[in-house]
């Protein structure tokens, strides 16, 4: 008598990611999971909980806080950490500015997004973390499409896209010299639609930012930007409107574009994303500064 067992594509992706997470726990002494409160890092935590159940996840959570985050994301972060009993470490961009380690940008298009790199590298060094798990996906942006699952960083936290190790037959090489570390991307092969479909199947709770809600916004450079807390200076010719919007990706308020939407459930979001003709990072102002904005940041140590 023969039996068949088939995985659908979401369970195949889940299995692959869980395998990578367990490889990290086996190969590295002190890994950390980068957590922003966005859907990809939420997915990462959910997968880690499944991978190591019934034990607690073997990763500290690290959030690089710009001080310009949406409050809904911070509230979700704190509630999640308490629910799963994880350890949270926060690297503060505001403290880095106050100490003189970095200098804040000024002007209408100022953002703290670029200041995260120095704070991230210092946080990794202070915590003596030898691997940092991130929620980057290859479908997001052309620079992220170049990443391996195990992405080597030198002693300065820099990435060389032309000098990456082969990953044949799911064999991952985590060897490194003292002072070096790895960035690990367990959900590299997921698409945005995969993420939403999986979160729906698993009934994962999400920040309210991802669902349609009314918010004050301005139109700028083909994007809708939230005027939250007065963090984005409004030009004279720009009009503040109250529209029904939602986030597709969550980051610093000053760089996170919102989208007009009526999607109030995960099923609505899945239908909306399946018909979208622009990627989620098409609404990120930080990616529009140059053609190689993301790759330049990653080479300098950005996640």
PDB file of C-alpha atoms in Angstrom:
ATOM      1  CA  UNK A   1       0.000   0.000   0.000  1.00  0.00           C
ATOM      2  CA  UNK A   2       1.477   3.310  -1.041  1.00  0.00           C
ATOM      3  CA  UNK A   3       0.725   6.704   0.385  1.00  0.00           C
ATOM      4  CA  UNK A   4       1.398  10.140  -0.976  1.00  0.00           C
ATOM      5  CA  UNK A   5       2.127  13.343   0.883  1.00  0.00           C
ATOM      6  CA  UNK A   6       2.415  16.598  -0.987  1.00  0.00           C
ATOM      7  CA  UNK A   7       3.319  20.034   0.265  1.00  0.00           C
ATOM      8  CA  UNK A   8       1.742  23.098  -1.226  1.00  0.00           C
ATOM      9  CA  UNK A   9       4.095  25.932  -2.077  1.00  0.00           C
ATOM     10  CA  UNK A  10       3.500  27.772   1.218  1.00  0.00           C
ATOM     11  CA  UNK A  11       4.449  24.712   3.272  1.00  0.00           C
ATOM     12  CA  UNK A  12       7.525  24.208   1.084  1.00  0.00           C
ATOM     13  CA  UNK A  13       8.588  27.782   1.804  1.00  0.00           C
ATOM     14  CA  UNK A  14       7.851  27.301   5.502  1.00  0.00           C
ATOM     15  CA  UNK A  15       9.945  24.113   5.574  1.00  0.00           C
ATOM     16  CA  UNK A  16      12.869  25.804   3.802  1.00  0.00           C
ATOM     17  CA  UNK A  17      12.831  28.789   6.174  1.00  0.00           C
ATOM     18  CA  UNK A  18      12.601  26.617   9.277  1.00  0.00           C
ATOM     19  CA  UNK A  19      15.563  24.587   8.014  1.00  0.00           C
ATOM     20  CA  UNK A  20      17.616  27.792   7.650  1.00  0.00           C
ATOM     21  CA  UNK A  21      16.597  28.998  11.128  1.00  0.00           C
ATOM     22  CA  UNK A  22      17.699  25.702  12.661  1.00  0.00           C
ATOM     23  CA  UNK A  23      20.986  25.836  10.735  1.00  0.00           C
ATOM     24  CA  UNK A  24      21.654  29.258  12.236  1.00  0.00           C
ATOM     25  CA  UNK A  25      20.993  27.962  15.752  1.00  0.00           C
ATOM     26  CA  UNK A  26      23.384  25.063  15.079  1.00  0.00           C
ATOM     27  CA  UNK A  27      26.238  26.983  13.419  1.00  0.00           C
ATOM     28  CA  UNK A  28      26.417  30.248  15.359  1.00  0.00           C
ATOM     29  CA  UNK A  29      27.076  30.993  19.014  1.00  0.00           C
ATOM     30  CA  UNK A  30      25.125  34.229  19.462  1.00  0.00           C
ATOM     31  CA  UNK A  31      22.609  34.994  16.683  1.00  0.00           C
ATOM     32  CA  UNK A  32      20.140  37.870  16.810  1.00  0.00           C
ATOM     33  CA  UNK A  33      16.876  38.410  14.915  1.00  0.00           C
ATOM     34  CA  UNK A  34      16.278  41.891  13.500  1.00  0.00           C
ATOM     35  CA  UNK A  35      12.732  42.993  14.300  1.00  0.00           C
ATOM     36  CA  UNK A  36      10.983  46.144  13.077  1.00  0.00           C
ATOM     37  CA  UNK A  37       7.304  45.358  13.636  1.00  0.00           C
ATOM     38  CA  UNK A  38       6.800  44.930   9.894  1.00  0.00           C
ATOM     39  CA  UNK A  39       5.130  41.908   8.289  1.00  0.00           C
ATOM     40  CA  UNK A  40       8.384  40.222   7.219  1.00  0.00           C
ATOM     41  CA  UNK A  41       9.945  40.359  10.680  1.00  0.00           C
ATOM     42  CA  UNK A  42       6.611  39.231  12.160  1.00  0.00           C
ATOM     43  CA  UNK A  43       6.718  36.265   9.780  1.00  0.00           C
ATOM     44  CA  UNK A  44      10.303  35.543  10.858  1.00  0.00           C
ATOM     45  CA  UNK A  45       9.346  35.441  14.524  1.00  0.00           C
ATOM     46  CA  UNK A  46       6.330  33.232  13.781  1.00  0.00           C
ATOM     47  CA  UNK A  47       8.541  30.778  11.870  1.00  0.00           C
ATOM     48  CA  UNK A  48      11.127  30.792  14.666  1.00  0.00           C
ATOM     49  CA  UNK A  49       8.450  29.989  17.236  1.00  0.00           C
ATOM     50  CA  UNK A  50       7.348  27.031  15.079  1.00  0.00           C
ATOM     51  CA  UNK A  51      10.927  25.907  14.457  1.00  0.00           C
ATOM     52  CA  UNK A  52      11.858  25.596  18.128  1.00  0.00           C
ATOM     53  CA  UNK A  53       8.536  24.836  19.823  1.00  0.00           C
ATOM     54  CA  UNK A  54       8.017  24.009  22.671  1.00  0.00           C
ATOM     55  CA  UNK A  55      11.249  25.770  23.658  1.00  0.00           C
ATOM     56  CA  UNK A  56      11.577  29.545  23.446  1.00  0.00           C
ATOM     57  CA  UNK A  57      13.234  30.941  20.351  1.00  0.00           C
ATOM     58  CA  UNK A  58      17.055  30.922  20.732  1.00  0.00           C
ATOM     59  CA  UNK A  59      17.427  34.425  19.304  1.00  0.00           C
ATOM     60  CA  UNK A  60      17.446  37.832  20.944  1.00  0.00           C
ATOM     61  CA  UNK A  61      15.288  40.357  19.056  1.00  0.00           C
ATOM     62  CA  UNK A  62      17.051  43.560  17.971  1.00  0.00           C
ATOM     63  CA  UNK A  63      15.111  46.651  16.894  1.00  0.00           C
ATOM     64  CA  UNK A  64      16.971  49.651  15.482  1.00  0.00           C
ATOM     65  CA  UNK A  65      14.625  52.429  16.577  1.00  0.00           C
ATOM     66  CA  UNK A  66      14.872  55.629  14.548  1.00  0.00           C
ATOM     67  CA  UNK A  67      12.643  57.492  16.985  1.00  0.00           C
ATOM     68  CA  UNK A  68      10.379  58.179  14.006  1.00  0.00           C
ATOM     69  CA  UNK A  69       8.464  54.907  13.995  1.00  0.00           C
ATOM     70  CA  UNK A  70       4.706  54.501  13.814  1.00  0.00           C
ATOM     71  CA  UNK A  71       3.366  54.078  17.348  1.00  0.00           C
ATOM     72  CA  UNK A  72       1.180  51.179  16.188  1.00  0.00           C
ATOM     73  CA  UNK A  73       4.321  49.248  15.201  1.00  0.00           C
ATOM     74  CA  UNK A  74       6.004  49.916  18.554  1.00  0.00           C
ATOM     75  CA  UNK A  75       2.907  48.835  20.487  1.00  0.00           C
ATOM     76  CA  UNK A  76       2.734  45.634  18.444  1.00  0.00           C
ATOM     77  CA  UNK A  77       6.454  44.963  19.037  1.00  0.00           C
ATOM     78  CA  UNK A  78       6.146  45.261  22.808  1.00  0.00           C
ATOM     79  CA  UNK A  79       3.030  43.085  22.963  1.00  0.00           C
ATOM     80  CA  UNK A  80       4.668  40.379  20.833  1.00  0.00           C
ATOM     81  CA  UNK A  81       7.841  40.308  22.913  1.00  0.00           C
ATOM     82  CA  UNK A  82       5.800  39.901  26.085  1.00  0.00           C
ATOM     83  CA  UNK A  83       3.600  37.185  24.555  1.00  0.00           C
ATOM     84  CA  UNK A  84       6.442  34.932  23.357  1.00  0.00           C
ATOM     85  CA  UNK A  85       8.788  35.697  26.254  1.00  0.00           C
ATOM     86  CA  UNK A  86      11.653  36.914  24.048  1.00  0.00           C
ATOM     87  CA  UNK A  87      14.498  39.240  24.967  1.00  0.00           C
ATOM     88  CA  UNK A  88      14.389  42.591  23.156  1.00  0.00           C
ATOM     89  CA  UNK A  89      17.360  44.889  22.605  1.00  0.00           C
ATOM     90  CA  UNK A  90      16.714  48.369  21.162  1.00  0.00           C
ATOM     91  CA  UNK A  91      19.388  50.339  19.330  1.00  0.00           C
ATOM     92  CA  UNK A  92      18.453  54.021  19.461  1.00  0.00           C
ATOM     93  CA  UNK A  93      19.183  56.400  16.608  1.00  0.00           C
ATOM     94  CA  UNK A  94      18.172  59.308  18.869  1.00  0.00           C
ATOM     95  CA  UNK A  95      20.864  58.333  21.384  1.00  0.00           C
ATOM     96  CA  UNK A  96      23.395  58.124  18.547  1.00  0.00           C
ATOM     97  CA  UNK A  97      22.447  61.656  17.448  1.00  0.00           C
ATOM     98  CA  UNK A  98      22.636  62.980  21.014  1.00  0.00           C
ATOM     99  CA  UNK A  99      26.082  61.436  21.524  1.00  0.00           C
ATOM    100  CA  UNK A 100      27.447  62.843  18.265  1.00  0.00           C
ATOM    101  CA  UNK A 101      27.989  59.408  16.690  1.00  0.00           C
ATOM    102  CA  UNK A 102      25.794  60.387  13.721  1.00  0.00           C
ATOM    103  CA  UNK A 103      24.469  63.687  12.424  1.00  0.00           C
ATOM    104  CA  UNK A 104      20.810  64.201  11.617  1.00  0.00           C
ATOM    105  CA  UNK A 105      19.755  65.297   8.156  1.00  0.00           C
ATOM    106  CA  UNK A 106      17.855  68.547   7.685  1.00  0.00           C
ATOM    107  CA  UNK A 107      15.450  69.833   5.047  1.00  0.00           C
ATOM    108  CA  UNK A 108      12.115  68.769   3.572  1.00  0.00           C
ATOM    109  CA  UNK A 109      13.361  65.307   2.590  1.00  0.00           C
ATOM    110  CA  UNK A 110      15.350  64.600   5.752  1.00  0.00           C
ATOM    111  CA  UNK A 111      15.179  61.050   7.094  1.00  0.00           C
ATOM    112  CA  UNK A 112      16.825  59.045   9.829  1.00  0.00           C
ATOM    113  CA  UNK A 113      16.739  55.895   7.735  1.00  0.00           C
ATOM    114  CA  UNK A 114      20.369  56.179   6.664  1.00  0.00           C
ATOM    115  CA  UNK A 115      21.455  56.689  10.267  1.00  0.00           C
ATOM    116  CA  UNK A 116      20.291  53.175  11.124  1.00  0.00           C
ATOM    117  CA  UNK A 117      23.423  51.595   9.636  1.00  0.00           C
ATOM    118  CA  UNK A 118      25.852  52.975  12.218  1.00  0.00           C
ATOM    119  CA  UNK A 119      23.463  52.117  15.066  1.00  0.00           C
ATOM    120  CA  UNK A 120      22.941  48.591  13.731  1.00  0.00           C
ATOM    121  CA  UNK A 121      26.678  47.935  13.442  1.00  0.00           C
ATOM    122  CA  UNK A 122      27.306  49.277  16.944  1.00  0.00           C
ATOM    123  CA  UNK A 123      24.459  47.167  18.349  1.00  0.00           C
ATOM    124  CA  UNK A 124      25.881  44.036  16.704  1.00  0.00           C
ATOM    125  CA  UNK A 125      29.338  44.811  18.054  1.00  0.00           C
ATOM    126  CA  UNK A 126      28.110  45.627  21.568  1.00  0.00           C
ATOM    127  CA  UNK A 127      26.059  42.431  21.718  1.00  0.00           C
ATOM    128  CA  UNK A 128      28.886  40.352  20.187  1.00  0.00           C
ATOM    129  CA  UNK A 129      26.352  38.857  17.769  1.00  0.00           C
ATOM    130  CA  UNK A 130      27.916  36.614  15.131  1.00  0.00           C
ATOM    131  CA  UNK A 131      24.797  36.339  12.947  1.00  0.00           C
ATOM    132  CA  UNK A 132      21.898  38.692  12.291  1.00  0.00           C
ATOM    133  CA  UNK A 133      18.675  37.265  10.877  1.00  0.00           C
ATOM    134  CA  UNK A 134      16.762  39.631   8.597  1.00  0.00           C
ATOM    135  CA  UNK A 135      13.464  39.491   6.734  1.00  0.00           C
ATOM    136  CA  UNK A 136      14.831  40.551   3.346  1.00  0.00           C
ATOM    137  CA  UNK A 137      13.262  38.893   0.290  1.00  0.00           C
ATOM    138  CA  UNK A 138      14.707  38.648  -3.216  1.00  0.00           C
ATOM    139  CA  UNK A 139      11.539  39.951  -4.871  1.00  0.00           C
ATOM    140  CA  UNK A 140      11.666  43.255  -2.980  1.00  0.00           C
ATOM    141  CA  UNK A 141      14.506  45.071  -4.710  1.00  0.00           C
ATOM    142  CA  UNK A 142      17.315  44.310  -7.172  1.00  0.00           C
ATOM    143  CA  UNK A 143      20.094  44.584  -4.572  1.00  0.00           C
ATOM    144  CA  UNK A 144      18.308  42.132  -2.270  1.00  0.00           C
ATOM    145  CA  UNK A 145      17.939  39.737  -5.198  1.00  0.00           C
ATOM    146  CA  UNK A 146      21.741  39.298  -5.090  1.00  0.00           C
ATOM    147  CA  UNK A 147      21.810  38.027  -1.512  1.00  0.00           C
ATOM    148  CA  UNK A 148      22.518  34.446  -0.477  1.00  0.00           C
ATOM    149  CA  UNK A 149      20.746  32.851   2.507  1.00  0.00           C
ATOM    150  CA  UNK A 150      24.045  33.182   4.441  1.00  0.00           C
ATOM    151  CA  UNK A 151      25.501  36.571   3.510  1.00  0.00           C
ATOM    152  CA  UNK A 152      29.035  37.223   4.761  1.00  0.00           C
ATOM    153  CA  UNK A 153      30.017  40.583   6.268  1.00  0.00           C
ATOM    154  CA  UNK A 154      33.607  41.647   6.922  1.00  0.00           C
ATOM    155  CA  UNK A 155      34.922  43.043  10.210  1.00  0.00           C
ATOM    156  CA  UNK A 156      33.552  46.470   9.255  1.00  0.00           C
ATOM    157  CA  UNK A 157      30.063  45.077   8.570  1.00  0.00           C
ATOM    158  CA  UNK A 158      30.466  45.603   4.827  1.00  0.00           C
ATOM    159  CA  UNK A 159      28.950  43.428   2.084  1.00  0.00           C
ATOM    160  CA  UNK A 160      30.693  42.512  -1.167  1.00  0.00           C
ATOM    161  CA  UNK A 161      28.037  41.323  -3.654  1.00  0.00           C
ATOM    162  CA  UNK A 162      30.761  39.980  -6.000  1.00  0.00           C
ATOM    163  CA  UNK A 163      32.334  37.774  -3.347  1.00  0.00           C
ATOM    164  CA  UNK A 164      29.583  35.500  -2.051  1.00  0.00           C
ATOM    165  CA  UNK A 165      29.824  31.838  -1.213  1.00  0.00           C
ATOM    166  CA  UNK A 166      28.058  29.169  -3.273  1.00  0.00           C
ATOM    167  CA  UNK A 167      25.088  27.448  -1.623  1.00  0.00           C
ATOM    168  CA  UNK A 168      24.759  24.043  -3.263  1.00  0.00           C
ATOM    169  CA  UNK A 169      22.325  21.373  -2.049  1.00  0.00           C
ATOM    170  CA  UNK A 170      21.275  23.572   0.901  1.00  0.00           C
ATOM    171  CA  UNK A 171      24.778  23.461   2.371  1.00  0.00           C
ATOM    172  CA  UNK A 172      25.466  26.739   4.178  1.00  0.00           C
ATOM    173  CA  UNK A 173      28.992  27.860   5.037  1.00  0.00           C
ATOM    174  CA  UNK A 174      29.017  29.931   8.224  1.00  0.00           C
ATOM    175  CA  UNK A 175      32.796  29.986   8.688  1.00  0.00           C
ATOM    176  CA  UNK A 176      34.200  33.393   9.489  1.00  0.00           C
ATOM    177  CA  UNK A 177      37.169  35.171  10.990  1.00  0.00           C
ATOM    178  CA  UNK A 178      37.114  36.908  14.370  1.00  0.00           C
ATOM    179  CA  UNK A 179      35.136  40.140  14.187  1.00  0.00           C
ATOM    180  CA  UNK A 180      33.208  39.138  11.078  1.00  0.00           C
ATOM    181  CA  UNK A 181      29.545  38.158  11.056  1.00  0.00           C
ATOM    182  CA  UNK A 182      26.791  36.900   8.799  1.00  0.00           C
ATOM    183  CA  UNK A 183      23.444  38.288   7.745  1.00  0.00           C
ATOM    184  CA  UNK A 184      20.933  35.483   7.324  1.00  0.00           C
ATOM    185  CA  UNK A 185      17.811  35.738   5.132  1.00  0.00           C
ATOM    186  CA  UNK A 186      15.539  32.716   5.769  1.00  0.00           C
ATOM    187  CA  UNK A 187      12.599  34.060   3.740  1.00  0.00           C
ATOM    188  CA  UNK A 188      14.653  34.981   0.657  1.00  0.00           C
ATOM    189  CA  UNK A 189      12.476  32.937  -1.695  1.00  0.00           C
ATOM    190  CA  UNK A 190       9.122  34.258  -0.463  1.00  0.00           C
ATOM    191  CA  UNK A 191       7.185  36.855  -2.450  1.00  0.00           C
ATOM    192  CA  UNK A 192       4.994  39.567  -0.976  1.00  0.00           C
ATOM    193  CA  UNK A 193       1.926  37.563  -1.960  1.00  0.00           C
ATOM    194  CA  UNK A 194       3.363  34.418  -0.335  1.00  0.00           C
ATOM    195  CA  UNK A 195       3.825  36.339   2.913  1.00  0.00           C
ATOM    196  CA  UNK A 196       0.247  37.585   2.987  1.00  0.00           C
ATOM    197  CA  UNK A 197      -1.194  34.196   2.058  1.00  0.00           C
ATOM    198  CA  UNK A 198       0.816  32.440   4.751  1.00  0.00           C
ATOM    199  CA  UNK A 199      -0.073  34.985   7.436  1.00  0.00           C
ATOM    200  CA  UNK A 200      -3.727  34.471   6.533  1.00  0.00           C
ATOM    201  CA  UNK A 201      -3.467  30.666   6.690  1.00  0.00           C
ATOM    202  CA  UNK A 202      -1.675  30.859  10.036  1.00  0.00           C
ATOM    203  CA  UNK A 203      -4.094  33.515  11.368  1.00  0.00           C
ATOM    204  CA  UNK A 204      -1.224  35.748  12.511  1.00  0.00           C
ATOM    205  CA  UNK A 205      -2.201  39.022  14.158  1.00  0.00           C
ATOM    206  CA  UNK A 206      -0.779  42.158  12.515  1.00  0.00           C
ATOM    207  CA  UNK A 207      -0.430  45.880  13.307  1.00  0.00           C
ATOM    208  CA  UNK A 208      -3.462  47.939  12.321  1.00  0.00           C
ATOM    209  CA  UNK A 209      -1.256  49.937   9.905  1.00  0.00           C
ATOM    210  CA  UNK A 210      -1.559  47.158   7.359  1.00  0.00           C
ATOM    211  CA  UNK A 211      -5.324  47.549   7.116  1.00  0.00           C
ATOM    212  CA  UNK A 212      -7.257  50.440   5.606  1.00  0.00           C
ATOM    213  CA  UNK A 213      -7.675  53.379   7.987  1.00  0.00           C
ATOM    214  CA  UNK A 214      -8.021  57.139   7.754  1.00  0.00           C
ATOM    215  CA  UNK A 215      -4.795  59.126   8.019  1.00  0.00           C
ATOM    216  CA  UNK A 216      -3.558  62.614   7.131  1.00  0.00           C
ATOM    217  CA  UNK A 217      -1.227  62.449   4.126  1.00  0.00           C
ATOM    218  CA  UNK A 218       0.481  64.577   1.497  1.00  0.00           C
ATOM    219  CA  UNK A 219       1.343  63.798  -2.139  1.00  0.00           C
ATOM    220  CA  UNK A 220       5.098  63.957  -2.802  1.00  0.00           C
ATOM    221  CA  UNK A 221       7.200  62.508  -5.635  1.00  0.00           C
ATOM    222  CA  UNK A 222       4.451  60.134  -6.687  1.00  0.00           C
ATOM    223  CA  UNK A 223       3.935  58.815  -3.152  1.00  0.00           C
ATOM    224  CA  UNK A 224       1.531  59.386  -0.284  1.00  0.00           C
ATOM    225  CA  UNK A 225       3.412  60.198   2.918  1.00  0.00           C
ATOM    226  CA  UNK A 226       1.864  60.330   6.377  1.00  0.00           C
ATOM    227  CA  UNK A 227       2.205  63.657   8.210  1.00  0.00           C
ATOM    228  CA  UNK A 228       2.409  61.790  11.522  1.00  0.00           C
ATOM    229  CA  UNK A 229       3.649  63.923  14.410  1.00  0.00           C
ATOM    230  CA  UNK A 230       4.852  66.705  12.120  1.00  0.00           C
ATOM    231  CA  UNK A 231       7.934  64.663  11.175  1.00  0.00           C
ATOM    232  CA  UNK A 232       7.628  65.552   7.487  1.00  0.00           C
ATOM    233  CA  UNK A 233       7.786  69.312   6.831  1.00  0.00           C
ATOM    234  CA  UNK A 234       4.979  70.297   4.484  1.00  0.00           C
ATOM    235  CA  UNK A 235       5.801  72.621   1.605  1.00  0.00           C
ATOM    236  CA  UNK A 236       3.502  75.559   0.848  1.00  0.00           C
ATOM    237  CA  UNK A 237       2.214  73.981  -2.347  1.00  0.00           C
ATOM    238  CA  UNK A 238       1.460  70.640  -0.663  1.00  0.00           C
ATOM    239  CA  UNK A 239      -2.022  69.976   0.645  1.00  0.00           C
ATOM    240  CA  UNK A 240      -2.695  67.813   3.698  1.00  0.00           C
ATOM    241  CA  UNK A 241      -5.606  65.444   3.056  1.00  0.00           C
ATOM    242  CA  UNK A 242      -7.361  62.797   5.095  1.00  0.00           C
ATOM    243  CA  UNK A 243      -7.553  59.623   3.011  1.00  0.00           C
ATOM    244  CA  UNK A 244      -8.273  55.973   3.589  1.00  0.00           C
ATOM    245  CA  UNK A 245      -4.883  54.281   3.286  1.00  0.00           C
ATOM    246  CA  UNK A 246      -2.800  51.355   4.470  1.00  0.00           C
ATOM    247  CA  UNK A 247       0.876  50.367   4.583  1.00  0.00           C
ATOM    248  CA  UNK A 248       2.365  47.626   2.408  1.00  0.00           C
ATOM    249  CA  UNK A 249       5.748  47.929   4.079  1.00  0.00           C
ATOM    250  CA  UNK A 250       6.557  49.583   7.408  1.00  0.00           C
ATOM    251  CA  UNK A 251       9.660  51.594   8.232  1.00  0.00           C
ATOM    252  CA  UNK A 252      10.573  55.085   9.332  1.00  0.00           C
ATOM    253  CA  UNK A 253       7.554  57.428   8.998  1.00  0.00           C
ATOM    254  CA  UNK A 254       9.557  59.838   6.837  1.00  0.00           C
ATOM    255  CA  UNK A 255      10.286  57.191   4.181  1.00  0.00           C
ATOM    256  CA  UNK A 256       7.240  54.911   4.336  1.00  0.00           C
ATOM    257  CA  UNK A 257       4.718  55.594   1.622  1.00  0.00           C
ATOM    258  CA  UNK A 258       1.105  54.587   2.219  1.00  0.00           C
ATOM    259  CA  UNK A 259      -1.374  53.346  -0.374  1.00  0.00           C
ATOM    260  CA  UNK A 260      -4.999  54.263  -0.964  1.00  0.00           C
ATOM    261  CA  UNK A 261      -6.961  51.177  -0.058  1.00  0.00           C
ATOM    262  CA  UNK A 262     -10.234  49.751   1.175  1.00  0.00           C
ATOM    263  CA  UNK A 263      -8.644  46.472   2.330  1.00  0.00           C
ATOM    264  CA  UNK A 264      -9.867  45.706   5.843  1.00  0.00           C
ATOM    265  CA  UNK A 265      -9.041  41.975   6.023  1.00  0.00           C
ATOM    266  CA  UNK A 266      -6.143  39.738   5.004  1.00  0.00           C
ATOM    267  CA  UNK A 267      -8.317  38.336   2.221  1.00  0.00           C
ATOM    268  CA  UNK A 268      -8.825  41.875   0.906  1.00  0.00           C
ATOM    269  CA  UNK A 269      -5.067  42.506   1.051  1.00  0.00           C
ATOM    270  CA  UNK A 270      -4.306  39.286  -0.846  1.00  0.00           C
ATOM    271  CA  UNK A 271      -6.748  40.266  -3.593  1.00  0.00           C
ATOM    272  CA  UNK A 272      -5.260  43.776  -3.744  1.00  0.00           C
ATOM    273  CA  UNK A 273      -1.626  42.612  -3.886  1.00  0.00           C
ATOM    274  CA  UNK A 274      -2.392  39.988  -6.538  1.00  0.00           C
ATOM    275  CA  UNK A 275      -3.563  42.773  -8.862  1.00  0.00           C
ATOM    276  CA  UNK A 276      -0.887  45.345  -7.955  1.00  0.00           C
ATOM    277  CA  UNK A 277       1.481  46.492 -10.695  1.00  0.00           C
ATOM    278  CA  UNK A 278       3.943  48.235  -8.399  1.00  0.00           C
ATOM    279  CA  UNK A 279       6.138  46.528  -5.835  1.00  0.00           C
ATOM    280  CA  UNK A 280       5.745  47.276  -2.150  1.00  0.00           C
ATOM    281  CA  UNK A 281       9.049  49.163  -2.092  1.00  0.00           C
ATOM    282  CA  UNK A 282       7.740  51.396  -4.859  1.00  0.00           C
ATOM    283  CA  UNK A 283       6.352  53.420  -1.966  1.00  0.00           C
ATOM    284  CA  UNK A 284       9.653  53.778  -0.114  1.00  0.00           C
ATOM    285  CA  UNK A 285      11.229  57.229  -0.418  1.00  0.00           C
ATOM    286  CA  UNK A 286      14.641  55.940   0.715  1.00  0.00           C
ATOM    287  CA  UNK A 287      14.886  53.735  -2.401  1.00  0.00           C
ATOM    288  CA  UNK A 288      14.280  56.674  -4.720  1.00  0.00           C
ATOM    289  CA  UNK A 289      17.372  58.695  -3.854  1.00  0.00           C
ATOM    290  CA  UNK A 290      19.426  56.928  -6.539  1.00  0.00           C
ATOM    291  CA  UNK A 291      19.331  53.895  -8.825  1.00  0.00           C
ATOM    292  CA  UNK A 292      21.655  52.023  -6.448  1.00  0.00           C
ATOM    293  CA  UNK A 293      20.363  53.409  -3.146  1.00  0.00           C
ATOM    294  CA  UNK A 294      19.695  50.022  -1.543  1.00  0.00           C
ATOM    295  CA  UNK A 295      22.912  48.394  -2.734  1.00  0.00           C
ATOM    296  CA  UNK A 296      25.007  51.336  -1.541  1.00  0.00           C
ATOM    297  CA  UNK A 297      23.423  51.105   1.906  1.00  0.00           C
ATOM    298  CA  UNK A 298      23.880  47.344   2.062  1.00  0.00           C
ATOM    299  CA  UNK A 299      27.567  47.617   1.151  1.00  0.00           C
ATOM    300  CA  UNK A 300      27.968  50.016   4.072  1.00  0.00           C
ATOM    301  CA  UNK A 301      26.297  47.621   6.514  1.00  0.00           C
ATOM    302  CA  UNK A 302      22.563  48.211   6.140  1.00  0.00           C
ATOM    303  CA  UNK A 303      20.313  45.184   6.480  1.00  0.00           C
TER     304      UNK A 303
END
